[in-house]
GROMACS .gro file of C-alpha atoms in nm:
model
  275
    1MET     CA    1  10.247  10.067   6.882
    2SER     CA    2   9.950  10.265   7.006
    3SER     CA    3   9.876  10.257   7.373
    4VAL     CA    4   9.581  10.054   7.500
    5ALA     CA    5   9.375  10.185   7.788
    6ILE     CA    6   9.350   9.955   8.086
    7PRO     CA    7   9.002   9.802   8.065
    8THR     CA    8   8.767   9.806   8.359
    9ILE     CA    9   8.834   9.492   8.560
   10PRO     CA   10   8.522   9.273   8.554
   11ASN     CA   11   8.332   9.226   8.879
   12ARG     CA   12   8.329   8.889   9.048
   13SER     CA   13   8.011   8.766   8.879
   14THR     CA   14   8.143   8.855   8.535
   15ALA     CA   15   8.482   8.714   8.622
   16SER     CA   16   8.328   8.385   8.722
   17ILE     CA   17   8.163   8.356   8.381
   18THR     CA   18   8.491   8.450   8.208
   19GLY     CA   19   8.677   8.206   8.428
   20GLN     CA   20   8.458   7.918   8.302
   21VAL     CA   21   8.648   7.928   7.972
   22SER     CA   22   8.895   7.641   7.961
   23SER     CA   23   9.264   7.714   7.927
   24ALA     CA   24   9.269   7.560   7.579
   25GLU     CA   25   8.974   7.775   7.468
   26ARG     CA   26   9.133   8.086   7.620
   27LYS     CA   27   9.462   8.016   7.444
   28ALA     CA   28   9.293   7.960   7.109
   29ARG     CA   29   9.071   8.267   7.140
   30THR     CA   30   9.367   8.480   7.251
   31ALA     CA   31   9.578   8.366   6.955
   32GLU     CA   32   9.289   8.439   6.718
   33LEU     CA   33   9.237   8.792   6.855
   34LEU     CA   34   9.609   8.872   6.846
   35ASP     CA   35   9.634   8.745   6.490
   36ARG     CA   36   9.341   8.966   6.385
   37ALA     CA   37   9.492   9.263   6.567
   38ARG     CA   38   9.806   9.244   6.352
   39GLU     CA   39   9.615   9.310   6.031
   40CYS     CA   40   9.355   9.571   6.134
   41PRO     CA   41   9.361   9.954   6.173
   42PRO     CA   42   9.481  10.104   6.505
   43GLY     CA   43   9.133  10.189   6.636
   44GLU     CA   44   8.997   9.838   6.580
   45ARG     CA   45   9.324   9.689   6.698
   46ASP     CA   46   9.294   9.858   7.038
   47GLY     CA   47   8.952   9.705   7.087
   48LEU     CA   48   9.082   9.356   7.007
   49LEU     CA   49   9.371   9.394   7.251
   50GLU     CA   50   9.132   9.506   7.525
   51GLU     CA   51   8.932   9.189   7.460
   52VAL     CA   52   9.253   8.987   7.499
   53ILE     CA   53   9.322   9.155   7.831
   54VAL     CA   54   8.971   9.088   7.967
   55LEU     CA   55   8.987   8.727   7.847
   56ASN     CA   56   9.310   8.667   8.042
   57ILE     CA   57   9.225   8.861   8.360
   58PRO     CA   58   9.134   8.534   8.544
   59VAL     CA   59   9.496   8.425   8.492
   60ALA     CA   60   9.622   8.752   8.641
   61ARG     CA   61   9.387   8.709   8.939
   62THR     CA   62   9.511   8.355   8.997
   63LEU     CA   63   9.872   8.473   9.002
   64ALA     CA   64   9.787   8.759   9.240
   65ALA     CA   65   9.616   8.513   9.476
   66ARG     CA   66   9.951   8.342   9.534
   67TYR     CA   67  10.058   8.646   9.734
   68ARG     CA   68   9.749   8.690   9.951
   69ASN     CA   69   9.781   8.715  10.331
   70ARG     CA   70  10.121   8.884  10.307
   71GLY     CA   71  10.023   9.229  10.427
   72GLN     CA   72   9.866   9.357  10.103
   73SER     CA   73   9.498   9.349  10.009
   74LEU     CA   74   9.397   9.108   9.736
   75ASP     CA   75   9.227   9.389   9.542
   76GLU     CA   76   9.554   9.583   9.528
   77LEU     CA   77   9.749   9.276   9.419
   78GLU     CA   78   9.496   9.211   9.143
   79GLN     CA   79   9.532   9.568   9.021
   80VAL     CA   80   9.910   9.521   9.001
   81ALA     CA   81   9.871   9.190   8.817
   82CYS     CA   82   9.614   9.329   8.571
   83LEU     CA   83   9.834   9.627   8.495
   84ALA     CA   84  10.126   9.392   8.426
   85LEU     CA   85   9.898   9.183   8.202
   86THR     CA   86   9.798   9.496   8.009
   87ARG     CA   87  10.162   9.589   7.951
   88ALA     CA   88  10.243   9.233   7.844
   89VAL     CA   89   9.960   9.233   7.588
   90GLN     CA   90  10.075   9.569   7.452
   91SER     CA   91  10.432   9.451   7.400
   92PHE     CA   92  10.361   9.091   7.291
   93ASP     CA   93  10.478   8.999   6.941
   94PRO     CA   94  10.275   8.706   6.800
   95ALA     CA   95  10.551   8.646   6.543
   96ARG     CA   96  10.761   8.500   6.824
   97GLY     CA   97  10.498   8.250   6.936
   98ASP     CA   98  10.125   8.200   6.965
   99ASP     CA   99  10.102   8.156   7.345
  100LEU     CA  100  10.063   8.492   7.516
  101LEU     CA  101  10.089   8.345   7.867
  102VAL     CA  102  10.441   8.211   7.808
  103PHE     CA  103  10.541   8.577   7.788
  104ALA     CA  104  10.282   8.732   8.021
  105VAL     CA  105  10.306   8.506   8.328
  106PRO     CA  106  10.675   8.581   8.407
  107SER     CA  107  10.603   8.951   8.351
  108ILE     CA  108  10.308   8.945   8.594
  109LEU     CA  109  10.499   8.751   8.860
  110GLY     CA  110  10.796   8.985   8.826
  111GLU     CA  111  10.573   9.289   8.872
  112LEU     CA  112  10.410   9.135   9.181
  113LYS     CA  113  10.753   9.066   9.333
  114ARG     CA  114  10.868   9.420   9.259
  115HIS     CA  115  10.550   9.550   9.423
  116PHE     CA  116  10.631   9.360   9.742
  117ARG     CA  117  10.994   9.475   9.739
  118SER     CA  118  10.891   9.839   9.711
  119ALA     CA  119  10.568   9.864   9.909
  120ALA     CA  120  10.484   9.563  10.119
  121TRP     CA  121  10.743   9.586  10.399
  122ALA     CA  122  10.676   9.790  10.709
  123VAL     CA  123  11.052   9.763  10.771
  124ARG     CA  124  11.240   9.679  10.453
  125PRO     CA  125  11.508   9.408  10.487
  126PRO     CA  126  11.799   9.381  10.240
  127ARG     CA  127  11.701   9.271   9.891
  128ARG     CA  128  11.883   8.938   9.918
  129ILE     CA  129  11.667   8.852  10.222
  130GLN     CA  130  11.350   8.957  10.038
  131GLU     CA  131  11.443   8.722   9.754
  132ILE     CA  132  11.516   8.432   9.990
  133ARG     CA  133  11.181   8.461  10.173
  134PRO     CA  134  10.955   8.298   9.905
  135ARG     CA  135  11.204   8.014   9.855
  136LEU     CA  136  11.237   7.975  10.230
  137VAL     CA  137  10.862   7.945  10.284
  138ALA     CA  138  10.833   7.678  10.012
  139ALA     CA  139  11.134   7.484  10.141
  140GLU     CA  140  11.007   7.501  10.498
  141GLU     CA  141  10.672   7.347  10.401
  142GLU     CA  142  10.831   7.076  10.188
  143LEU     CA  143  11.090   6.976  10.449
  144ALA     CA  144  10.832   6.977  10.727
  145GLN     CA  145  10.621   6.724  10.535
  146HIS     CA  146  10.924   6.512  10.454
  147LEU     CA  147  11.079   6.519  10.803
  148GLY     CA  148  10.758   6.517  11.006
  149ARG     CA  149  10.884   6.812  11.210
  150PRO     CA  150  10.988   7.176  11.156
  151PRO     CA  151  11.325   7.190  10.978
  152THR     CA  152  11.624   7.349  11.147
  153PRO     CA  153  11.794   7.659  11.002
  154GLN     CA  154  12.090   7.442  10.898
  155GLU     CA  155  11.861   7.202  10.710
  156LEU     CA  156  11.693   7.495  10.536
  157ALA     CA  157  12.032   7.642  10.447
  158ASP     CA  158  12.141   7.308  10.294
  159GLU     CA  159  11.818   7.289  10.096
  160LEU     CA  160  11.850   7.646   9.963
  161ASP     CA  161  12.230   7.629   9.923
  162CYS     CA  162  12.285   7.953  10.113
  163PRO     CA  163  12.461   8.050  10.440
  164PRO     CA  164  12.276   7.960  10.764
  165ALA     CA  165  12.311   8.322  10.878
  166GLU     CA  166  12.100   8.440  10.583
  167VAL     CA  167  11.836   8.177  10.658
  168GLU     CA  168  11.816   8.290  11.021
  169GLU     CA  169  11.790   8.654  10.910
  170ALA     CA  170  11.513   8.569  10.663
  171LEU     CA  171  11.325   8.374  10.932
  172ALA     CA  172  11.358   8.667  11.173
  173CYS     CA  173  11.217   8.917  10.922
  174GLY     CA  174  10.900   8.717  10.866
  175ASP     CA  175  10.683   8.972  11.050
  176LEU     CA  176  10.836   9.285  10.900
  177ALA     CA  177  10.555   9.312  10.647
  178HIS     CA  178  10.306   9.376  10.928
  179ALA     CA  179  10.330   9.668  11.168
  180ALA     CA  180  10.173   9.594  11.506
  181SER     CA  181   9.931   9.857  11.632
  182LEU     CA  182  10.005  10.007  11.974
  183ASP     CA  183   9.629   9.990  12.040
  184GLU     CA  184   9.617   9.615  11.978
  185PRO     CA  185   9.535   9.421  12.299
  186VAL     CA  186   9.797   9.179  12.425
  187ALA     CA  187   9.650   8.832  12.473
  188ALA     CA  188   9.810   8.770  12.813
  189THR     CA  189   9.678   9.086  12.980
  190GLY     CA  190   9.415   9.234  12.750
  191SER     CA  191   9.586   9.572  12.782
  192PRO     CA  192   9.688   9.773  12.474
  193LEU     CA  193  10.045   9.712  12.365
  194GLY     CA  194  10.127  10.083  12.402
  195ASP     CA  195  10.039  10.075  12.773
  196LEU     CA  196  10.289   9.796  12.836
  197LEU     CA  197  10.590   9.965  12.675
  198PRO     CA  198  10.841  10.097  12.931
  199ALA     CA  199  10.878  10.471  12.969
  200THR     CA  200  11.223  10.630  12.970
  201GLU     CA  201  11.312  10.778  13.306
  202PRO     CA  202  11.488  11.117  13.276
  203GLY     CA  203  11.721  11.019  13.560
  204PHE     CA  204  11.876  10.739  13.354
  205GLU     CA  205  12.045  10.976  13.113
  206HIS     CA  206  12.170  11.192  13.400
  207SER     CA  207  12.311  10.888  13.580
  208GLU     CA  208  12.484  10.770  13.264
  209ALA     CA  209  12.640  11.115  13.213
  210VAL     CA  210  12.764  11.122  13.573
  211ALA     CA  211  12.909  10.771  13.541
  212MET     CA  212  13.098  10.866  13.226
  213LEU     CA  213  13.214  11.213  13.330
  214GLY     CA  214  13.307  11.131  13.691
  215PRO     CA  215  13.637  10.953  13.618
  216ALA     CA  216  13.725  11.209  13.349
  217CYS     CA  217  13.666  11.503  13.585
  218ARG     CA  218  13.882  11.345  13.855
  219LYS     CA  219  14.175  11.345  13.611
  220LEU     CA  220  14.152  11.723  13.561
  221LYS     CA  221  14.387  11.964  13.733
  222PRO     CA  222  14.252  12.126  14.054
  223ARG     CA  223  14.216  12.464  13.883
  224ASP     CA  224  14.013  12.312  13.597
  225ARG     CA  225  13.783  12.133  13.841
  226ARG     CA  226  13.737  12.463  14.029
  227ILE     CA  227  13.637  12.641  13.707
  228LEU     CA  228  13.381  12.369  13.625
  229ARG     CA  229  13.237  12.386  13.976
  230MET     CA  230  13.198  12.764  13.962
  231ARG     CA  231  13.045  12.755  13.612
  232PHE     CA  232  12.804  12.461  13.636
  233TYR     CA  233  12.738  12.403  14.008
  234GLU     CA  234  12.752  12.758  14.138
  235GLN     CA  235  12.604  12.893  13.812
  236ARG     CA  236  12.851  13.182  13.792
  237THR     CA  237  12.899  13.382  13.474
  238GLN     CA  238  13.228  13.381  13.288
  239GLN     CA  239  13.294  13.736  13.403
  240GLU     CA  240  13.240  13.640  13.768
  241ILE     CA  241  13.482  13.350  13.727
  242ALA     CA  242  13.732  13.583  13.562
  243ASP     CA  243  13.710  13.823  13.858
  244GLU     CA  244  13.761  13.534  14.100
  245LEU     CA  245  14.070  13.405  13.916
  246GLY     CA  246  14.213  13.744  13.825
  247VAL     CA  247  14.197  13.686  13.449
  248THR     CA  248  13.986  13.822  13.162
  249GLN     CA  249  13.649  13.687  13.049
  250VAL     CA  250  13.805  13.585  12.715
  251GLN     CA  251  14.064  13.376  12.897
  252VAL     CA  252  13.790  13.201  13.095
  253SER     CA  253  13.607  13.120  12.771
  254ARG     CA  254  13.925  12.968  12.626
  255LEU     CA  255  13.988  12.774  12.946
  256LEU     CA  256  13.639  12.625  12.933
  257GLN     CA  257  13.682  12.523  12.569
  258ARG     CA  258  14.010  12.352  12.651
  259ILE     CA  259  13.855  12.172  12.951
  260PHE     CA  260  13.565  12.050  12.734
  261THR     CA  261  13.814  11.917  12.479
  262ASP     CA  262  14.005  11.732  12.751
  263LEU     CA  263  13.682  11.579  12.883
  264ARG     CA  264  13.571  11.465  12.537
  265ARG     CA  265  13.906  11.298  12.480
  266ALA     CA  266  13.896  11.129  12.820
  267VAL     CA  267  13.541  11.000  12.768
  268GLY     CA  268  13.624  10.880  12.415
  269ALA     CA  269  13.938  10.701  12.530
  270GLY     CA  270  13.742  10.512  12.796
  271SER     CA  271  13.451  10.407  12.571
  272PRO     CA  272  13.420  10.046  12.441
  273ARG     CA  273  13.455  10.165  12.080
  274ALA     CA  274  13.788  10.329  12.154
  275ALA     CA  275  13.906  10.008  12.318
   0.00000   0.00000   0.00000
């Protein structure tokens, strides 16, 4: 099958005229064009298939509009839907049925969903959560109308027949498709969000290191503590320490490596993970 170029998507005024065709007329005209395309030369066939695509672009636009206001521009969603429509028309076999949309609509919706899975998340949640989200939104609206109040996560889990933990995770990831700007003003104060974020104080890391190393250092032998004091508090070189202890510089280097190993083991043994 020869490839068909993607036709220029009609502008809104042209689309409105095309959209005035009823679904029955569109279906009949589409079937007629596809039937003619089966019997004509490749060059003429490509032109007929392009006409089929343009005739059904309003359907692609309608499907794309289902996903508006989810972090992607409508123009981009329409481009994805129209590309999927073009591929569906290219691969459609009229011998298997005369209704193109029975084949094309699932293809377009599948392509839109794949687009959101790959591009529409600022922070991408697991795929199972991405697949639950559309069902969750629909179930939430339906249950809210039926109950007269927002449904609980347990009620949503019962409706979707999935674990409550997955429902809570899907609810929590609702804003992951939108990244908040640090320059965006916060309603309560009017200040940019970036100005309200806490800064990390350098002293915190030092205090944490002291708190972790203190008990480990107290367990060292007096000679090892003396070596550490000379090396890191008095800022002596290894050779100066060697002269003080009456050993070689190589021995001091080995002593320091052994002391570091002892400290790492002591700190690791006292950490929550080790416990």
